[in-house]
Short mmCIF file of C-alpha atoms in Angstrom, two decimals:
data_model
loop_
_atom_site.label_atom_id
_atom_site.label_comp_id
_atom_site.label_asym_id
_atom_site.label_seq_id
_atom_site.Cartn_x
_atom_site.Cartn_y
_atom_site.Cartn_z
CA UNK A 167 -21.10 -52.91 -31.09
CA UNK A 168 -23.73 -50.25 -31.53
CA UNK A 169 -24.34 -50.07 -35.26
CA UNK A 170 -26.95 -47.85 -36.90
CA UNK A 171 -29.87 -49.28 -38.87
CA UNK A 172 -28.18 -48.11 -42.08
CA UNK A 173 -25.02 -50.08 -41.25
CA UNK A 174 -27.15 -53.17 -40.62
CA UNK A 175 -28.99 -52.58 -43.87
CA UNK A 176 -25.77 -52.34 -45.90
CA UNK A 177 -24.27 -55.30 -44.05
CA UNK A 178 -27.25 -57.59 -44.56
CA UNK A 179 -28.03 -56.41 -48.11
CA UNK A 180 -24.75 -55.11 -49.46
CA UNK A 181 -25.02 -53.25 -52.77
CA UNK A 182 -22.71 -53.97 -55.68
CA UNK A 183 -21.06 -57.12 -54.35
CA UNK A 184 -18.97 -59.08 -56.80
CA UNK A 185 -16.42 -58.59 -59.53
CA UNK A 186 -16.39 -56.86 -62.92
CA UNK A 187 -14.71 -59.04 -65.52
CA UNK A 188 -13.70 -56.20 -67.82
CA UNK A 189 -12.95 -53.72 -65.07
CA UNK A 190 -10.41 -51.07 -66.04
CA UNK A 191 -9.51 -50.09 -62.49
CA UNK A 192 -8.98 -52.54 -59.63
CA UNK A 193 -7.76 -51.64 -56.17
CA UNK A 194 -7.12 -53.67 -53.04
CA UNK A 195 -6.37 -52.25 -49.60
CA UNK A 196 -6.02 -53.59 -46.07
CA UNK A 197 -4.53 -56.90 -45.05
CA UNK A 198 -5.64 -60.19 -43.63
CA UNK A 199 -3.58 -59.83 -40.49
CA UNK A 200 -5.60 -56.79 -39.42
CA UNK A 201 -8.82 -58.60 -40.30
CA UNK A 202 -10.00 -56.52 -43.24
CA UNK A 203 -9.32 -56.47 -46.98
CA UNK A 204 -11.32 -54.48 -49.50
CA UNK A 205 -11.11 -55.05 -53.25
CA UNK A 206 -12.84 -52.61 -55.57
CA UNK A 207 -13.56 -53.00 -59.29
CA UNK A 208 -14.35 -50.00 -61.49
CA UNK A 209 -15.65 -49.80 -65.05
CA UNK A 210 -14.94 -46.30 -66.29
CA UNK A 211 -16.19 -44.90 -69.59
CA UNK A 212 -15.62 -41.31 -70.72
CA UNK A 213 -14.62 -40.24 -67.22
CA UNK A 214 -17.77 -41.71 -65.68
CA UNK A 215 -17.86 -44.68 -63.31
CA UNK A 216 -20.49 -46.72 -65.12
CA UNK A 217 -20.15 -49.75 -62.87
CA UNK A 218 -18.54 -50.60 -59.57
CA UNK A 219 -18.33 -53.81 -57.55
CA UNK A 220 -16.56 -54.83 -54.40
CA UNK A 221 -15.42 -57.79 -52.35
CA UNK A 222 -14.60 -57.42 -48.68
CA UNK A 223 -13.16 -59.66 -45.99
CA UNK A 224 -13.89 -57.99 -42.70
CA UNK A 225 -16.29 -56.99 -39.99
CA UNK A 226 -19.83 -55.67 -40.38
CA UNK A 227 -18.59 -52.09 -40.68
CA UNK A 228 -16.04 -53.05 -43.33
CA UNK A 229 -18.75 -54.62 -45.47
CA UNK A 230 -21.20 -51.75 -44.88
CA UNK A 231 -18.68 -49.01 -45.68
CA UNK A 232 -17.61 -50.80 -48.87
CA UNK A 233 -21.22 -51.11 -49.93
CA UNK A 234 -21.99 -47.47 -49.15
CA UNK A 235 -18.85 -46.21 -50.92
CA UNK A 236 -19.79 -48.07 -54.11
CA UNK A 237 -23.28 -46.54 -54.03
CA UNK A 238 -21.82 -43.09 -53.57
CA UNK A 239 -19.56 -43.27 -56.62
CA UNK A 240 -21.67 -45.30 -59.02
CA UNK A 241 -22.64 -43.21 -62.06
CA UNK A 242 -20.46 -40.34 -60.86
CA UNK A 243 -17.51 -38.74 -62.60
CA UNK A 244 -13.95 -39.55 -61.62
CA UNK A 245 -13.66 -36.05 -60.19
CA UNK A 246 -16.63 -36.66 -57.91
CA UNK A 247 -15.27 -40.06 -56.86
CA UNK A 248 -11.95 -38.47 -55.97
CA UNK A 249 -13.80 -36.14 -53.63
CA UNK A 250 -15.28 -39.05 -51.66
CA UNK A 251 -14.09 -38.84 -48.08
CA UNK A 252 -14.32 -41.39 -45.31
CA UNK A 253 -16.27 -38.80 -43.35
CA UNK A 254 -18.94 -38.67 -46.04
CA UNK A 255 -19.21 -42.47 -45.95
CA UNK A 256 -19.60 -42.41 -42.16
CA UNK A 257 -22.28 -39.70 -42.39
CA UNK A 258 -24.15 -41.60 -45.09
CA UNK A 259 -24.25 -44.60 -42.74
CA UNK A 260 -25.60 -42.45 -39.87
CA UNK A 261 -22.32 -42.83 -38.02
CA UNK A 262 -19.95 -45.59 -36.99
CA UNK A 263 -18.58 -46.63 -33.59
CA UNK A 264 -15.20 -44.94 -32.96
CA UNK A 265 -13.24 -48.18 -33.26
CA UNK A 266 -14.73 -48.73 -36.73
CA UNK A 267 -13.78 -45.41 -38.28
CA UNK A 268 -10.74 -47.08 -39.86
CA UNK A 269 -13.16 -49.16 -41.99
CA UNK A 270 -14.43 -45.98 -43.63
CA UNK A 271 -10.84 -44.90 -44.25
CA UNK A 272 -10.25 -48.23 -45.96
CA UNK A 273 -13.34 -47.71 -48.12
CA UNK A 274 -12.11 -44.30 -49.25
CA UNK A 275 -8.70 -45.77 -49.99
CA UNK A 276 -10.17 -48.70 -51.91
CA UNK A 277 -11.83 -46.23 -54.29
CA UNK A 278 -8.62 -44.24 -54.65
CA UNK A 279 -6.56 -47.38 -55.14
CA UNK A 280 -8.86 -48.52 -57.97
CA UNK A 281 -8.67 -45.07 -59.58
CA UNK A 282 -4.87 -45.15 -59.34
CA UNK A 283 -4.91 -48.49 -61.12
CA UNK A 284 -7.12 -46.97 -63.83
CA UNK A 285 -4.63 -44.17 -64.48
CA UNK A 286 -1.65 -46.53 -64.28
CA UNK A 287 -3.24 -48.69 -66.96
CA UNK A 288 -3.61 -45.58 -69.14
CA UNK A 289 0.07 -44.87 -68.67
CA UNK A 290 -0.67 -41.81 -66.58
CA UNK A 291 1.10 -41.24 -63.26
CA UNK A 292 -1.77 -41.41 -60.76
CA UNK A 293 0.05 -39.65 -57.95
CA UNK A 294 -0.63 -36.02 -59.00
CA UNK A 295 -4.30 -36.83 -59.68
CA UNK A 296 -5.29 -39.32 -56.97
CA UNK A 297 -2.70 -38.43 -54.37
CA UNK A 298 -0.87 -40.85 -52.07
CA UNK A 299 -2.78 -43.79 -50.66
CA UNK A 300 -1.77 -44.17 -47.06
CA UNK A 301 -1.47 -47.46 -45.25
CA UNK A 302 -4.11 -48.01 -42.63
CA UNK A 303 -2.47 -49.61 -39.63
CA UNK A 304 -4.28 -52.25 -37.60
CA UNK A 305 -3.66 -50.00 -34.63
CA UNK A 306 -5.74 -47.15 -36.02
CA UNK B 126 -36.94 -72.91 -42.27
CA UNK B 127 -38.53 -71.26 -39.29
CA UNK B 128 -36.37 -68.69 -37.50
CA UNK B 129 -35.74 -69.50 -33.86
CA UNK B 130 -33.92 -67.91 -30.98
CA UNK B 131 -30.87 -69.92 -29.96
CA UNK B 132 -28.65 -68.69 -27.13
CA UNK B 133 -25.32 -70.49 -27.33
CA UNK B 134 -23.01 -68.01 -25.62
CA UNK B 135 -23.16 -69.55 -22.15
CA UNK B 136 -19.43 -69.03 -21.62
CA UNK B 137 -20.19 -65.28 -21.75
CA UNK B 138 -23.13 -65.42 -19.38
CA UNK B 139 -26.11 -67.59 -18.51
CA UNK B 140 -29.74 -66.80 -17.79
CA UNK B 141 -30.81 -66.91 -14.13
CA UNK B 142 -32.57 -70.20 -13.57
CA UNK B 143 -36.09 -70.35 -12.15
CA UNK B 144 -34.93 -72.21 -9.05
CA UNK B 145 -32.26 -69.58 -8.36
CA UNK B 146 -34.69 -66.71 -8.86
CA UNK B 147 -37.16 -68.35 -6.47
CA UNK B 148 -34.49 -68.47 -3.78
CA UNK B 149 -33.54 -64.84 -4.41
CA UNK B 150 -36.99 -63.25 -4.50
CA UNK B 151 -37.76 -63.19 -0.76
CA UNK B 152 -34.46 -61.40 -0.13
CA UNK B 153 -35.31 -58.78 -2.74
CA UNK B 154 -38.67 -58.11 -1.15
CA UNK B 155 -39.55 -58.67 2.51
CA UNK B 156 -36.08 -59.93 3.47
CA UNK B 157 -34.39 -56.56 3.11
CA UNK B 158 -32.76 -56.49 6.55
CA UNK B 159 -29.08 -55.67 6.95
CA UNK B 160 -27.34 -58.88 7.98
CA UNK B 161 -25.35 -56.93 10.60
CA UNK B 162 -28.47 -55.68 12.41
CA UNK B 163 -29.47 -57.08 15.80
CA UNK B 164 -33.24 -57.38 15.29
CA UNK B 165 -34.94 -60.38 13.72
CA UNK B 166 -35.09 -58.98 10.18
CA UNK B 167 -31.34 -58.50 10.26
CA UNK B 168 -30.65 -61.81 12.00
CA UNK B 169 -32.64 -63.70 9.36
CA UNK B 170 -30.35 -62.30 6.70
CA UNK B 171 -27.32 -63.07 8.87
CA UNK B 172 -28.35 -66.68 9.34
CA UNK B 173 -29.04 -67.01 5.63
CA UNK B 174 -25.55 -65.75 4.79
CA UNK B 175 -24.03 -68.17 7.27
CA UNK B 176 -25.89 -70.98 5.54
CA UNK B 177 -24.72 -69.70 2.14
CA UNK B 178 -21.08 -69.89 3.26
CA UNK B 179 -21.70 -73.47 4.44
CA UNK B 180 -23.45 -74.53 1.25
CA UNK B 181 -20.88 -72.99 -1.08
CA UNK B 182 -18.04 -74.46 0.97
CA UNK B 183 -19.67 -77.89 0.84
CA UNK B 184 -20.01 -77.63 -2.94
CA UNK B 185 -16.21 -77.44 -3.37
CA UNK B 186 -15.08 -79.45 -0.34
CA UNK B 187 -13.98 -76.39 1.65
CA UNK B 188 -14.69 -74.99 5.12
CA UNK B 189 -17.26 -72.18 5.49
CA UNK B 190 -14.65 -69.77 6.87
CA UNK B 191 -12.55 -70.27 3.73
CA UNK B 192 -15.26 -68.74 1.51
CA UNK B 193 -15.33 -65.01 0.72
CA UNK B 194 -18.13 -63.60 -1.39
CA UNK B 195 -17.07 -60.94 -3.88
CA UNK B 196 -18.74 -59.02 -6.71
CA UNK B 197 -17.36 -61.07 -9.60
CA UNK B 198 -14.71 -63.46 -10.84
CA UNK B 199 -12.41 -60.61 -11.85
CA UNK B 200 -12.51 -59.20 -8.32
CA UNK B 201 -11.65 -62.63 -6.92
CA UNK B 202 -8.73 -63.01 -9.35
CA UNK B 203 -7.39 -59.54 -8.55
CA UNK B 204 -7.62 -60.10 -4.82
CA UNK B 205 -6.00 -63.53 -5.01
CA UNK B 206 -2.99 -62.40 -7.03
CA UNK B 207 -2.38 -58.91 -5.67
CA UNK B 208 -3.21 -59.95 -2.12
CA UNK B 209 -1.06 -63.06 -2.16
CA UNK B 210 1.94 -61.24 -3.62
CA UNK B 211 1.63 -58.47 -1.04
CA UNK B 212 1.89 -61.12 1.69
CA UNK B 213 4.56 -63.15 -0.10
CA UNK B 214 6.75 -60.14 -0.86
CA UNK B 215 7.39 -59.83 2.87
CA UNK B 216 8.74 -63.37 2.74
CA UNK B 217 11.12 -62.53 -0.09
CA UNK B 218 8.97 -64.03 -2.84
CA UNK B 219 8.53 -61.98 -5.97
CA UNK B 220 7.91 -64.48 -8.78
CA UNK B 221 4.58 -65.67 -10.23
CA UNK B 222 3.98 -68.49 -12.70
CA UNK B 223 0.91 -68.34 -14.92
CA UNK B 224 0.03 -69.20 -18.53
CA UNK B 225 -0.22 -67.13 -21.70
CA UNK B 226 -3.90 -67.85 -22.25
CA UNK B 227 -5.38 -66.90 -18.89
CA UNK B 228 -8.42 -64.64 -18.66
CA UNK B 229 -7.54 -60.94 -18.79
CA UNK B 230 -8.49 -60.67 -15.11
CA UNK B 231 -5.33 -62.69 -14.46
CA UNK B 232 -3.10 -61.45 -17.29
CA UNK B 233 -3.76 -57.75 -16.73
CA UNK B 234 -3.35 -58.23 -12.97
CA UNK B 235 0.03 -59.86 -13.67
CA UNK B 236 0.98 -56.90 -15.87
CA UNK B 237 0.05 -54.54 -13.02
CA UNK B 238 2.17 -56.60 -10.61
CA UNK B 239 5.11 -56.50 -13.03
CA UNK B 240 4.95 -52.71 -12.92
CA UNK B 241 5.29 -52.97 -9.15
CA UNK B 242 8.49 -54.99 -9.54
CA UNK B 243 7.17 -58.55 -9.41
CA UNK B 244 8.31 -61.01 -12.05
CA UNK B 245 5.98 -63.26 -14.03
CA UNK B 246 6.63 -66.36 -16.13
CA UNK B 247 3.96 -67.01 -18.77
CA UNK B 248 3.90 -70.71 -19.66
CA UNK B 249 3.04 -71.84 -23.19
CA UNK B 250 -0.09 -73.86 -23.86
CA UNK B 251 0.93 -75.62 -27.08
CA UNK B 252 -1.33 -76.41 -30.03
CA UNK B 253 -3.82 -78.34 -27.89
CA UNK B 254 -4.27 -75.51 -25.40
CA UNK B 255 -3.09 -77.38 -22.33
CA UNK B 256 -0.40 -76.38 -19.81
CA UNK B 257 2.21 -79.04 -19.12
CA UNK B 258 2.74 -79.69 -15.38
CA UNK B 259 6.44 -80.30 -16.04
CA UNK B 260 6.66 -76.76 -17.44
CA UNK B 261 5.29 -75.46 -14.14
CA UNK B 262 7.89 -77.42 -12.20
CA UNK B 263 10.69 -76.28 -14.50
CA UNK B 264 9.70 -72.62 -14.07
CA UNK B 265 9.84 -72.70 -10.27
CA UNK B 266 12.56 -70.50 -8.79
CA UNK B 267 13.64 -70.02 -5.17
CA UNK B 268 11.63 -66.78 -5.09
CA UNK B 269 8.47 -68.21 -6.69
CA UNK B 270 5.54 -67.54 -4.40
CA UNK B 271 2.45 -68.17 -6.47
CA UNK B 272 1.21 -70.22 -9.41
CA UNK B 273 -2.09 -69.30 -11.10
CA UNK B 274 -3.43 -71.55 -13.85
CA UNK B 275 -7.04 -71.45 -15.00
CA UNK B 276 -9.17 -74.59 -14.60
CA UNK B 277 -10.87 -74.41 -17.99
CA UNK B 278 -10.19 -71.88 -20.71
CA UNK B 279 -13.03 -69.48 -21.46
CA UNK B 280 -12.56 -69.48 -25.23
CA UNK B 281 -11.51 -72.98 -26.20
CA UNK B 282 -12.78 -74.83 -23.13
CA UNK B 283 -9.63 -76.89 -22.60
CA UNK B 284 -9.41 -78.40 -19.12
CA UNK B 285 -6.06 -78.04 -17.39
CA UNK B 286 -4.31 -80.70 -15.23
CA UNK B 287 -5.07 -78.77 -12.05
CA UNK B 288 -4.59 -81.64 -9.58
CA UNK B 289 -1.14 -82.43 -10.98
CA UNK B 290 -0.07 -78.79 -10.94
CA UNK B 291 -1.47 -78.49 -7.42
CA UNK B 292 0.61 -81.44 -6.28
CA UNK B 293 3.78 -79.86 -7.66
CA UNK B 294 2.99 -76.56 -5.94
CA UNK B 295 2.32 -78.34 -2.66
CA UNK B 296 5.65 -80.18 -2.86
CA UNK B 297 7.45 -76.90 -3.43
CA UNK B 298 5.38 -75.06 -0.78
CA UNK B 299 4.11 -72.58 -3.34
CA UNK B 300 0.60 -71.14 -3.18
CA UNK B 301 -1.62 -72.26 -6.03
CA UNK B 302 -4.59 -70.29 -7.38
CA UNK B 303 -7.00 -71.37 -10.09
CA UNK B 304 -9.65 -69.35 -11.90
CA UNK B 305 -12.41 -71.96 -12.07
CA UNK B 306 -15.09 -69.62 -13.39
CA UNK B 307 -15.65 -71.66 -16.56
CA UNK B 308 -15.22 -75.08 -14.96
CA UNK B 309 -17.86 -74.86 -12.23
CA UNK B 310 -20.89 -76.94 -13.06
CA UNK B 311 -19.04 -78.88 -15.76
CA UNK B 312 -16.12 -80.42 -13.90
CA UNK B 313 -16.15 -81.73 -10.33
CA UNK B 314 -14.30 -79.34 -8.04
CA UNK B 315 -12.83 -80.46 -4.71
CA UNK B 316 -10.21 -78.07 -3.37
CA UNK B 317 -8.45 -80.80 -1.39
CA UNK B 318 -8.27 -83.33 -4.19
CA UNK B 319 -6.99 -80.57 -6.46
CA UNK B 320 -4.46 -79.17 -3.97
CA UNK B 321 -5.54 -75.61 -4.68
CA UNK B 322 -5.03 -72.82 -2.14
CA UNK B 323 -7.23 -70.23 -3.80
CA UNK B 324 -10.05 -70.61 -6.30
CA UNK B 325 -12.20 -68.01 -8.07
CA UNK B 326 -15.81 -68.50 -9.10
CA UNK B 327 -18.50 -66.33 -10.65
CA UNK B 328 -22.27 -66.47 -10.22
CA UNK B 329 -23.49 -65.48 -13.65
CA UNK B 330 -21.67 -68.32 -15.44
CA UNK B 331 -23.71 -70.89 -13.48
CA UNK B 332 -27.23 -69.45 -13.79
CA UNK B 333 -27.03 -67.05 -10.83
CA UNK B 334 -27.06 -63.29 -11.27
CA UNK B 335 -24.29 -60.97 -12.38
CA UNK B 336 -22.49 -59.08 -9.64
CA UNK B 337 -21.67 -61.96 -7.34
CA UNK B 338 -18.56 -64.12 -7.17
CA UNK B 339 -16.46 -65.94 -4.67
CA UNK B 340 -12.88 -66.50 -3.65
CA UNK B 341 -11.92 -69.63 -1.77
CA UNK B 342 -8.87 -69.02 0.42
CA UNK B 343 -7.36 -71.99 2.20
CA UNK B 344 -6.74 -71.62 5.93
CA UNK B 345 -3.13 -70.51 6.36
CA UNK B 346 -3.06 -68.48 3.15
CA UNK B 347 -3.02 -64.90 4.37
CA UNK B 348 -4.48 -62.19 2.19
CA UNK B 349 -4.64 -58.53 3.20
CA UNK B 350 -8.12 -57.05 3.47
CA UNK B 351 -9.62 -56.23 0.09
CA UNK B 352 -12.04 -53.60 1.42
CA UNK B 353 -11.62 -52.08 4.87
CA UNK B 354 -14.78 -51.09 6.65
CA UNK B 355 -17.35 -53.09 8.57
CA UNK B 356 -16.85 -56.67 9.64
CA UNK B 357 -18.45 -58.31 6.61
CA UNK B 358 -16.76 -61.43 5.22
CA UNK B 359 -14.84 -61.69 8.49
CA UNK B 360 -13.46 -58.20 8.05
CA UNK B 361 -11.67 -59.08 4.83
CA UNK B 362 -14.11 -57.67 2.34
CA UNK B 363 -16.28 -55.02 3.94
CA UNK B 364 -19.53 -53.70 2.49
CA UNK B 365 -23.13 -54.63 3.21
CA UNK B 366 -23.75 -58.04 1.67
CA UNK B 367 -25.95 -58.53 -1.37
CA UNK B 368 -28.00 -61.20 0.37
CA UNK B 369 -30.27 -62.04 -2.57
CA UNK B 370 -27.37 -62.45 -4.99
CA UNK B 371 -25.38 -64.56 -2.53
CA UNK B 372 -28.36 -66.79 -1.72
CA UNK B 373 -29.00 -67.28 -5.44
CA UNK B 374 -25.33 -68.04 -6.01
CA UNK B 375 -25.32 -70.66 -3.24
CA UNK B 376 -28.38 -72.31 -4.79
CA UNK B 377 -26.77 -72.22 -8.24
CA UNK B 378 -23.64 -73.87 -6.83
CA UNK B 379 -25.74 -76.67 -5.43
CA UNK B 380 -27.58 -77.20 -8.73
CA UNK B 381 -24.29 -77.01 -10.66
CA UNK B 382 -23.06 -80.08 -8.83
CA UNK B 383 -26.20 -82.17 -9.29
CA UNK B 384 -25.87 -85.01 -11.84
CA UNK B 385 -22.77 -83.32 -13.16
CA UNK B 386 -21.59 -86.34 -15.15
CA UNK B 387 -25.00 -87.21 -16.57
CA UNK B 388 -25.61 -83.62 -17.67
CA UNK B 389 -22.13 -83.38 -19.14
CA UNK B 390 -22.59 -86.57 -21.13
CA UNK B 391 -25.82 -85.23 -22.60
CA UNK B 392 -24.25 -81.91 -23.57
CA UNK B 393 -21.20 -83.66 -25.03
CA UNK B 394 -23.38 -85.46 -27.56
CA UNK B 395 -24.69 -82.14 -28.83
CA UNK B 396 -21.21 -80.58 -28.77
CA UNK B 397 -19.74 -83.43 -30.80
CA UNK B 398 -22.56 -83.26 -33.32
CA UNK B 399 -21.79 -79.57 -33.83
CA UNK B 400 -18.03 -80.12 -34.07
CA UNK B 401 -18.27 -83.06 -36.48
CA UNK B 402 -20.68 -81.29 -38.78
CA UNK B 403 -19.10 -77.84 -38.77
CA UNK B 404 -15.75 -79.44 -39.59
CA UNK B 405 -17.36 -80.80 -42.76
CA UNK B 406 -17.21 -77.24 -44.08
CA UNK B 407 -13.93 -76.97 -46.00
CA UNK B 408 -10.99 -75.05 -44.49
CA UNK B 409 -12.12 -75.22 -40.89
CA UNK B 410 -10.27 -76.38 -37.78
CA UNK B 411 -11.20 -77.17 -34.20
CA UNK B 412 -9.30 -75.02 -31.73
CA UNK B 413 -8.16 -76.72 -28.53
CA UNK B 414 -7.89 -80.33 -27.48
CA UNK B 415 -10.80 -82.46 -28.63
CA UNK B 416 -10.97 -84.68 -25.53
CA UNK B 417 -9.92 -82.50 -22.60
CA UNK B 418 -12.49 -79.79 -23.19
CA UNK B 419 -15.66 -78.59 -21.51
CA UNK B 420 -18.74 -80.58 -22.55
CA UNK B 421 -20.38 -77.47 -23.98
CA UNK B 422 -17.50 -75.78 -25.79
CA UNK B 423 -17.12 -75.59 -29.56
CA UNK B 424 -14.43 -73.31 -31.01
CA UNK B 425 -13.78 -73.53 -34.71
CA UNK B 426 -11.82 -71.33 -37.10
CA UNK B 427 -13.46 -70.80 -40.46
CA UNK B 428 -10.93 -69.55 -42.98
CA UNK B 429 -11.58 -66.71 -45.37
CA UNK B 430 -14.19 -64.94 -43.24
CA UNK B 431 -14.07 -62.55 -40.34
CA UNK B 432 -15.71 -63.32 -37.01
CA UNK B 433 -17.79 -60.23 -36.47
CA UNK B 434 -19.61 -60.47 -39.79
CA UNK B 435 -20.20 -64.13 -38.99
CA UNK B 436 -21.73 -63.23 -35.60
CA UNK B 437 -23.90 -60.48 -37.10
CA UNK B 438 -25.14 -62.92 -39.73
CA UNK B 439 -25.91 -65.54 -37.10
CA UNK B 440 -27.68 -62.89 -35.02
CA UNK B 441 -29.89 -62.06 -38.00
CA UNK B 442 -30.98 -65.70 -37.83
CA UNK B 443 -31.60 -65.52 -34.07
CA UNK B 444 -28.38 -67.23 -32.97
CA UNK B 445 -26.24 -65.66 -30.21
CA UNK B 446 -22.62 -66.86 -30.33
CA UNK B 447 -19.14 -65.43 -29.90
CA UNK B 448 -15.82 -65.01 -31.72
CA UNK B 449 -12.15 -64.40 -31.02
CA UNK B 450 -12.03 -61.78 -33.75
CA UNK B 451 -10.39 -58.48 -32.86
CA UNK B 452 -13.52 -56.67 -33.97
CA UNK B 453 -15.60 -58.37 -31.33
CA UNK B 454 -13.07 -58.32 -28.53
CA UNK B 455 -12.96 -54.55 -28.47
CA UNK B 456 -9.18 -54.73 -28.77
CA UNK B 457 -6.90 -54.46 -31.78
CA UNK B 458 -5.59 -57.97 -31.91
CA UNK B 459 -7.52 -61.17 -32.33
CA UNK B 460 -7.90 -63.45 -29.33
CA UNK B 461 -4.70 -63.96 -27.33
CA UNK B 462 -5.92 -67.49 -26.65
CA UNK B 463 -6.07 -68.45 -30.34
CA UNK B 464 -2.74 -66.76 -31.05
CA UNK B 465 -1.26 -68.74 -28.11
CA UNK B 466 -2.24 -71.95 -29.91
CA UNK B 467 -0.11 -70.80 -32.83
CA UNK B 468 -2.91 -69.69 -35.14
CA UNK B 469 -2.02 -66.94 -37.61
CA UNK B 470 -3.91 -63.66 -37.22
CA UNK B 471 -6.20 -64.08 -40.23
CA UNK B 472 -7.37 -67.50 -39.03
CA UNK B 473 -7.86 -66.26 -35.47
CA UNK B 474 -10.05 -63.44 -36.85
CA UNK B 475 -12.40 -66.04 -38.30
CA UNK B 476 -13.15 -68.04 -35.19
CA UNK B 477 -16.55 -69.03 -33.87
CA UNK B 478 -17.25 -70.01 -30.27
CA UNK B 479 -20.47 -71.82 -29.47
CA UNK B 480 -20.99 -72.57 -25.77
CA UNK B 481 -23.89 -74.82 -24.85
CA UNK B 482 -25.85 -75.24 -21.62
CA UNK B 483 -28.20 -77.83 -20.18
CA UNK B 484 -31.03 -75.98 -21.88
CA UNK B 485 -29.58 -76.40 -25.37
CA UNK B 486 -31.67 -78.85 -27.38
CA UNK B 487 -30.99 -81.05 -30.37
CA UNK B 488 -33.35 -78.78 -32.34
CA UNK B 489 -31.12 -75.81 -31.49
CA UNK B 490 -28.06 -77.69 -32.73
CA UNK B 491 -29.81 -78.79 -35.91
CA UNK B 492 -30.90 -75.22 -36.55
CA UNK B 493 -27.32 -73.93 -36.19
CA UNK B 494 -26.10 -76.63 -38.56
CA UNK B 495 -28.81 -75.72 -41.05
CA UNK B 496 -28.05 -72.00 -40.98
CA UNK B 497 -24.26 -71.85 -40.65
CA UNK B 498 -23.07 -73.30 -43.99
CA UNK B 499 -25.16 -70.80 -45.98
CA UNK B 500 -23.77 -67.88 -43.97
CA UNK B 501 -20.20 -69.10 -44.46
CA UNK B 502 -20.81 -69.50 -48.18
CA UNK B 503 -22.27 -66.00 -48.50
CA UNK B 504 -19.42 -64.35 -46.60
CA UNK B 505 -16.78 -66.33 -48.45
CA UNK B 506 -18.37 -65.38 -51.77
CA UNK B 507 -17.70 -61.72 -50.97
CA UNK B 508 -14.28 -62.27 -49.42
CA UNK B 509 -11.20 -61.36 -51.47
CA UNK B 510 -9.13 -63.36 -48.97
CA UNK B 511 -11.12 -66.49 -49.74
CA UNK B 512 -10.85 -65.78 -53.46
CA UNK B 513 -7.07 -65.51 -53.16
CA UNK B 514 -6.93 -68.72 -51.16
CA UNK B 515 -8.99 -70.59 -53.71
CA UNK B 516 -6.82 -69.35 -56.54
CA UNK B 517 -3.80 -70.41 -54.54
CA UNK B 518 -2.48 -66.87 -54.89
CA UNK B 519 -1.86 -66.29 -51.26
CA UNK B 520 0.75 -68.91 -50.52
CA UNK B 521 1.42 -67.14 -47.27
CA UNK B 522 -1.97 -68.04 -45.86
CA UNK B 523 -1.64 -71.02 -43.60
CA UNK B 524 -3.48 -71.79 -40.44
CA UNK B 525 -0.61 -72.09 -38.01
CA UNK B 526 2.66 -70.30 -37.47
#
């Protein structure tokens, strides 16, 4: 598997690993059968993501994309976080092997899933704001 | 702890040994003659190849004219199955018996044959990873022409009852092929004692170079030509011979048979130390039969983590190993071998294969045992699957189906 230096860096020293006890948005995507699960914790204050942590079961790319996604949304507004695309995560990591692109999709969805949870907790329907969160098939 | 380089992926490939390289070198330099040429430089190569056929035949109890050099184990497997069925089809035979956990060189060849109208029975291997000879016998039909069961599995190292299966095939007058690529050098191979009609081997698994393999074909078993052309390999597999590779392979075969039991016993001690100590990590299981396995094979599932991140972490510490995880196989599903044992997908994703060689030292083993628990702990600490398991949330997660 030809990974970039950046992927190795984020795999070996992942940023923002762990949990947030008083998180107000938690999302989990993927499944064990496919070999990757990402869980993302957000602490949002006044529309700003003040803290973010993640836990990932998965391959090197799954861990690296989770790490990169958390870096890209930390300190940003919800609006900015909603604009995060898997493509941007891939570019920030200097590319991913084709078979690993689905990991970046999972990372984008983990963020969206956590944001959906945030709105749900507020009693707001997340669908018009966050949009649908697709299911990433193993076969992708 | 000082970082060291530890290569324990010998089931994937092995380094060329010094003795093999020494045998090869003259044929890569001054011995460049074409073995088909009439002058002395050609004749020298021709005589060398004749000797290589004799030496390789002697190493497995065969006759020199039953040995065909090929480019790899996969080529040998393809030729054996496709060739045999082409011959057998003319005799009204269209059924093949194999097992679910064969190497892809066999399984994908069987799939290709199915598309051509042949029928294949895939025998189960049970939780211990061993084919039952009675299952072979029970699967035999009037139109069964060929049985192909691997000698030792490449992932879990389980050794199959080849002699017993061979006996059954002989009684039923069915051709029997075995892919012995992983067994050579670890288990004694005698084609007559084993009752095999065809047997595949590969050079690079036994410290020869990549790009050379062999198919043993018993006299009386008729295969169509694999490559038409010149008269090389008695006209069956044309193409100017890779003399250096073949000479190295013949030498490697000879070395592979030397002190086979003594070497195996030494490696087994290291293997068992690894198995016993890795199993001390909670939520781990040994895959494949504990006794009937290659002396250098360790295959353990470590729950809650994924194989590729485990391999990358080991690599960062200088350790080269392998996994049955989908991410490392290049396919979408985890190892078909581990699934065949009944493991659930998530457990198969977290497997680790360590394959030792004669060169593996106790220091190497100790280093692995020193490094591995910390890596497992780190990956589990960031795994939501592990977290769910520890909280008992995921009742669904069990190791076996």
